[in-house]
Amino acid sequence: MAINSPEGTRDLLPDEAKFWAHFRDTAFDIFARYGYQPIETPLFEQTDLFVRGIGQATDVVSKEMFTAISGENFKRVIEGDTIKAKSRLSLRPEGTAGVVRAVAQHDLVPQGAAPAKLMYAGPMFRAERPQKGRQRMFNQVGIECLGAEDPSVDAEGIIMLMRFYAAIGVPMDATRLLVNSMGCEKCRPAYREAVRAYMNEHADAMCDECMRRAEINPLRAFDCKNPGCAEVMDGAPKISDYLCDDCREHYEAVKAYLKGAGVVFVEDPKLVRGLDYYTRTVFEVQVDQGMGSQNAIGGGGRYDKLCEEVGGRPTPGFGFALGYERCALAIQAAGYTFPSAQHCDVFVACVDDSMRAEAFRLVQACRDAGVSAEMDHQHRSLKSQFKLADKVGARLVAVLGPDELAAGQVKVRNMQTHKERLAELDKVKELLSRFGGEPFGGAHVAVDEVFGTEE
Ligand code: HAM
């Protein structure tokens, strides 16, 4: 029986893999204008980092982590021994905890330093029930800004994200930005208590899991998909009535910056996000076109206590992540198709096999000079080589034939105009060797310059 990819994973085939690279590069280009620099952290971390950082009561930690133990520890577990906490490892379900751990570990924001602005892209892993737009391995692009609590950081981050969506082709008229403030450690405890009390009053109508989790974090009930819970939570106390003066001022400033930049948003006092580290600003971007029930294409917020939580010095933070796959669905629903990943400047065809060695040298010289080139590797007829050239999207076909070679020439056909001309082989080779000194990222010569254009 054939073995397929694991449930909840997807292969990105060449056209989409190229689009994903373009998606990531476009995001990084835009984010770099705002001062963000790339960071790469491990795909797995100590499980404790996620438990402490993201929160034990969250679905992500309590149900969705892929947890592993390395070889020698696996043997210990089988034999009934316990293993050290640091030997318990989990695949990262998100990027924030790892980046904040790296900031703390390498002291990237020493006292009084400018904020560290970091961006990342790569796979995340959550053992969720797969459905459209929800996978077990998915790609995120994200940013984290550590070291500043000013509302301007939150606002510029949200603006930057909206600019990126527009640039990459997410249909902005079908997109909704929701914002809220979750308060801080001064005002949230009272709010949490109010929600807990409210839930206790309505315990009969709520699911067991919400009631159980209410002990650790009652705010998780806002995320429950159970219709009975959702109805009860509609009438729950609103955080906006509990914010302290500082949080209210911070929230008002974020909104004023957004309005000033012409960014349209909707306030949603029930938006709590699925991760426990947030303080103050939270936001989410949803798209209604082409999505299933998973319509959040990105989200984030402020987490001023997370760095301390994972053992670093007190360092305020703000960040977001966006899901590549959901964005791709939204972009495709708006009519976009991935362009072909195939790129070929020139296909070198041979009239017969005696020309193959010459064709092989010419193709290599083209590639060394920065021209993408291809030839047939299956001893096809000339007609079928032309078909192949068409299939790989070659702009030009250079035909090596005995008559042309005897005259020191190569016949060049423009595949768009179908016009043909003869180019001097010595001149072609001389031009290619002139540019061919630096095969790895050196000079790139235009294919037309080498093979000439038909006038
Ligand atoms: P999140 O809301 O859990 O936030 O995920 C961000 C985005 O990742 C979602 O809006 C969605 O587009 C995508 N996503 C999440 N789970 C899946 C899935 N199972 N399949 C496909 N796409 C998915 C975070 O991850 C936070 N770390 C964001 C953040 C950064 N907050 C502060 N800094």
JSON list of C-alpha atoms and ligand atoms in Angstrom, two decimals, residues 94 96 120 126 128 133-135 138 140 143-144 273 275 277-278 296-301 303 319-323 326, ligand 1:
[
{"chain": "A", "resi": 94, "resn": "GLU", "atom": "CA", "xyz": [3.85, 28.75, 17.70]},
{"chain": "A", "resi": 96, "resn": "THR", "atom": "CA", "xyz": [6.54, 33.58, 20.21]},
{"chain": "A", "resi": 120, "resn": "TYR", "atom": "CA", "xyz": [10.57, 34.67, 11.54]},
{"chain": "A", "resi": 126, "resn": "ARG", "atom": "CA", "xyz": [-0.51, 21.57, 16.50]},
{"chain": "A", "resi": 128, "resn": "GLU", "atom": "CA", "xyz": [-5.70, 19.74, 15.96]},
{"chain": "A", "resi": 133, "resn": "GLY", "atom": "CA", "xyz": [-7.52, 25.92, 6.78]},
{"chain": "A", "resi": 134, "resn": "ARG", "atom": "CA", "xyz": [-6.58, 23.91, 9.87]},
{"chain": "A", "resi": 135, "resn": "GLN", "atom": "CA", "xyz": [-3.56, 21.65, 9.69]},
{"chain": "A", "resi": 138, "resn": "PHE", "atom": "CA", "xyz": [1.32, 24.78, 8.98]},
{"chain": "A", "resi": 140, "resn": "GLN", "atom": "CA", "xyz": [3.54, 31.03, 9.92]},
{"chain": "A", "resi": 143, "resn": "ILE", "atom": "CA", "xyz": [7.24, 39.26, 14.28]},
{"chain": "A", "resi": 144, "resn": "GLU", "atom": "CA", "xyz": [8.09, 39.97, 17.89]},
{"chain": "A", "resi": 273, "resn": "ARG", "atom": "CA", "xyz": [-7.17, 34.89, 21.79]},
{"chain": "A", "resi": 275, "resn": "LEU", "atom": "CA", "xyz": [-2.91, 31.83, 24.27]},
{"chain": "A", "resi": 277, "resn": "TYR", "atom": "CA", "xyz": [0.38, 35.27, 27.61]},
{"chain": "A", "resi": 278, "resn": "TYR", "atom": "CA", "xyz": [-1.46, 38.34, 26.35]},
{"chain": "A", "resi": 296, "resn": "ALA", "atom": "CA", "xyz": [-8.48, 33.92, 11.14]},
{"chain": "A", "resi": 297, "resn": "ILE", "atom": "CA", "xyz": [-5.56, 34.69, 8.83]},
{"chain": "A", "resi": 298, "resn": "GLY", "atom": "CA", "xyz": [-3.47, 36.31, 11.55]},
{"chain": "A", "resi": 299, "resn": "GLY", "atom": "CA", "xyz": [-3.47, 37.63, 15.05]},
{"chain": "A", "resi": 300, "resn": "GLY", "atom": "CA", "xyz": [-1.36, 38.72, 17.95]},
{"chain": "A", "resi": 301, "resn": "GLY", "atom": "CA", "xyz": [-0.99, 41.22, 20.72]},
{"chain": "A", "resi": 303, "resn": "TYR", "atom": "CA", "xyz": [2.67, 40.17, 26.22]},
{"chain": "A", "resi": 319, "resn": "GLY", "atom": "CA", "xyz": [3.96, 40.51, 18.16]},
{"chain": "A", "resi": 320, "resn": "PHE", "atom": "CA", "xyz": [1.78, 38.72, 15.70]},
{"chain": "A", "resi": 321, "resn": "ALA", "atom": "CA", "xyz": [1.79, 35.71, 13.42]},
{"chain": "A", "resi": 322, "resn": "LEU", "atom": "CA", "xyz": [-0.10, 35.01, 10.25]},
{"chain": "A", "resi": 323, "resn": "GLY", "atom": "CA", "xyz": [-0.94, 31.66, 8.77]},
{"chain": "A", "resi": 326, "resn": "ARG", "atom": "CA", "xyz": [-5.16, 30.45, 5.25]},
{"chain": "B", "resi": 1, "resn": "HAM", "atom": "P1", "xyz": [-2.35, 32.13, 16.64]},
{"chain": "B", "resi": 1, "resn": "HAM", "atom": "O1", "xyz": [-3.58, 32.95, 16.53]},
{"chain": "B", "resi": 1, "resn": "HAM", "atom": "O2", "xyz": [-2.42, 30.89, 17.42]},
{"chain": "B", "resi": 1, "resn": "HAM", "atom": "O3", "xyz": [-1.22, 33.09, 17.22]},
{"chain": "B", "resi": 1, "resn": "HAM", "atom": "O4", "xyz": [-1.83, 31.77, 15.20]},
{"chain": "B", "resi": 1, "resn": "HAM", "atom": "C1", "xyz": [-1.60, 32.78, 14.24]},
{"chain": "B", "resi": 1, "resn": "HAM", "atom": "C2", "xyz": [-2.15, 32.35, 12.90]},
{"chain": "B", "resi": 1, "resn": "HAM", "atom": "O5", "xyz": [-1.62, 31.08, 12.52]},
{"chain": "B", "resi": 1, "resn": "HAM", "atom": "C3", "xyz": [-3.65, 32.15, 12.87]},
{"chain": "B", "resi": 1, "resn": "HAM", "atom": "O6", "xyz": [-4.34, 33.37, 12.70]},
{"chain": "B", "resi": 1, "resn": "HAM", "atom": "C4", "xyz": [-3.82, 31.24, 11.67]},
{"chain": "B", "resi": 1, "resn": "HAM", "atom": "O7", "xyz": [-3.80, 32.01, 10.48]},
{"chain": "B", "resi": 1, "resn": "HAM", "atom": "C5", "xyz": [-2.57, 30.39, 11.72]},
{"chain": "B", "resi": 1, "resn": "HAM", "atom": "N1", "xyz": [-2.87, 29.07, 12.31]},
{"chain": "B", "resi": 1, "resn": "HAM", "atom": "C6", "xyz": [-2.97, 28.76, 13.61]},
{"chain": "B", "resi": 1, "resn": "HAM", "atom": "N2", "xyz": [-3.26, 27.44, 13.79]},
{"chain": "B", "resi": 1, "resn": "HAM", "atom": "C7", "xyz": [-3.33, 26.92, 12.54]},
{"chain": "B", "resi": 1, "resn": "HAM", "atom": "C8", "xyz": [-3.60, 25.61, 12.02]},
{"chain": "B", "resi": 1, "resn": "HAM", "atom": "N3", "xyz": [-3.79, 24.57, 12.84]},
{"chain": "B", "resi": 1, "resn": "HAM", "atom": "N4", "xyz": [-3.59, 25.42, 10.68]},
{"chain": "B", "resi": 1, "resn": "HAM", "atom": "C9", "xyz": [-3.37, 26.47, 9.85]},
{"chain": "B", "resi": 1, "resn": "HAM", "atom": "N5", "xyz": [-3.11, 27.72, 10.27]},
{"chain": "B", "resi": 1, "resn": "HAM", "atom": "C10", "xyz": [-3.09, 27.95, 11.59]},
{"chain": "B", "resi": 1, "resn": "HAM", "atom": "C11", "xyz": [0.04, 32.69, 17.45]},
{"chain": "B", "resi": 1, "resn": "HAM", "atom": "O8", "xyz": [0.54, 31.69, 17.00]},
{"chain": "B", "resi": 1, "resn": "HAM", "atom": "C12", "xyz": [0.85, 33.71, 18.23]},
{"chain": "B", "resi": 1, "resn": "HAM", "atom": "N6", "xyz": [2.21, 33.17, 18.40]},
{"chain": "B", "resi": 1, "resn": "HAM", "atom": "C13", "xyz": [0.86, 35.05, 17.54]},
{"chain": "B", "resi": 1, "resn": "HAM", "atom": "C14", "xyz": [1.65, 36.06, 18.27]},
{"chain": "B", "resi": 1, "resn": "HAM", "atom": "C15", "xyz": [2.92, 36.43, 18.01]},
{"chain": "B", "resi": 1, "resn": "HAM", "atom": "N7", "xyz": [1.27, 36.72, 19.35]},
{"chain": "B", "resi": 1, "resn": "HAM", "atom": "C16", "xyz": [2.26, 37.50, 19.76]},
{"chain": "B", "resi": 1, "resn": "HAM", "atom": "N8", "xyz": [3.29, 37.31, 18.96]}
]
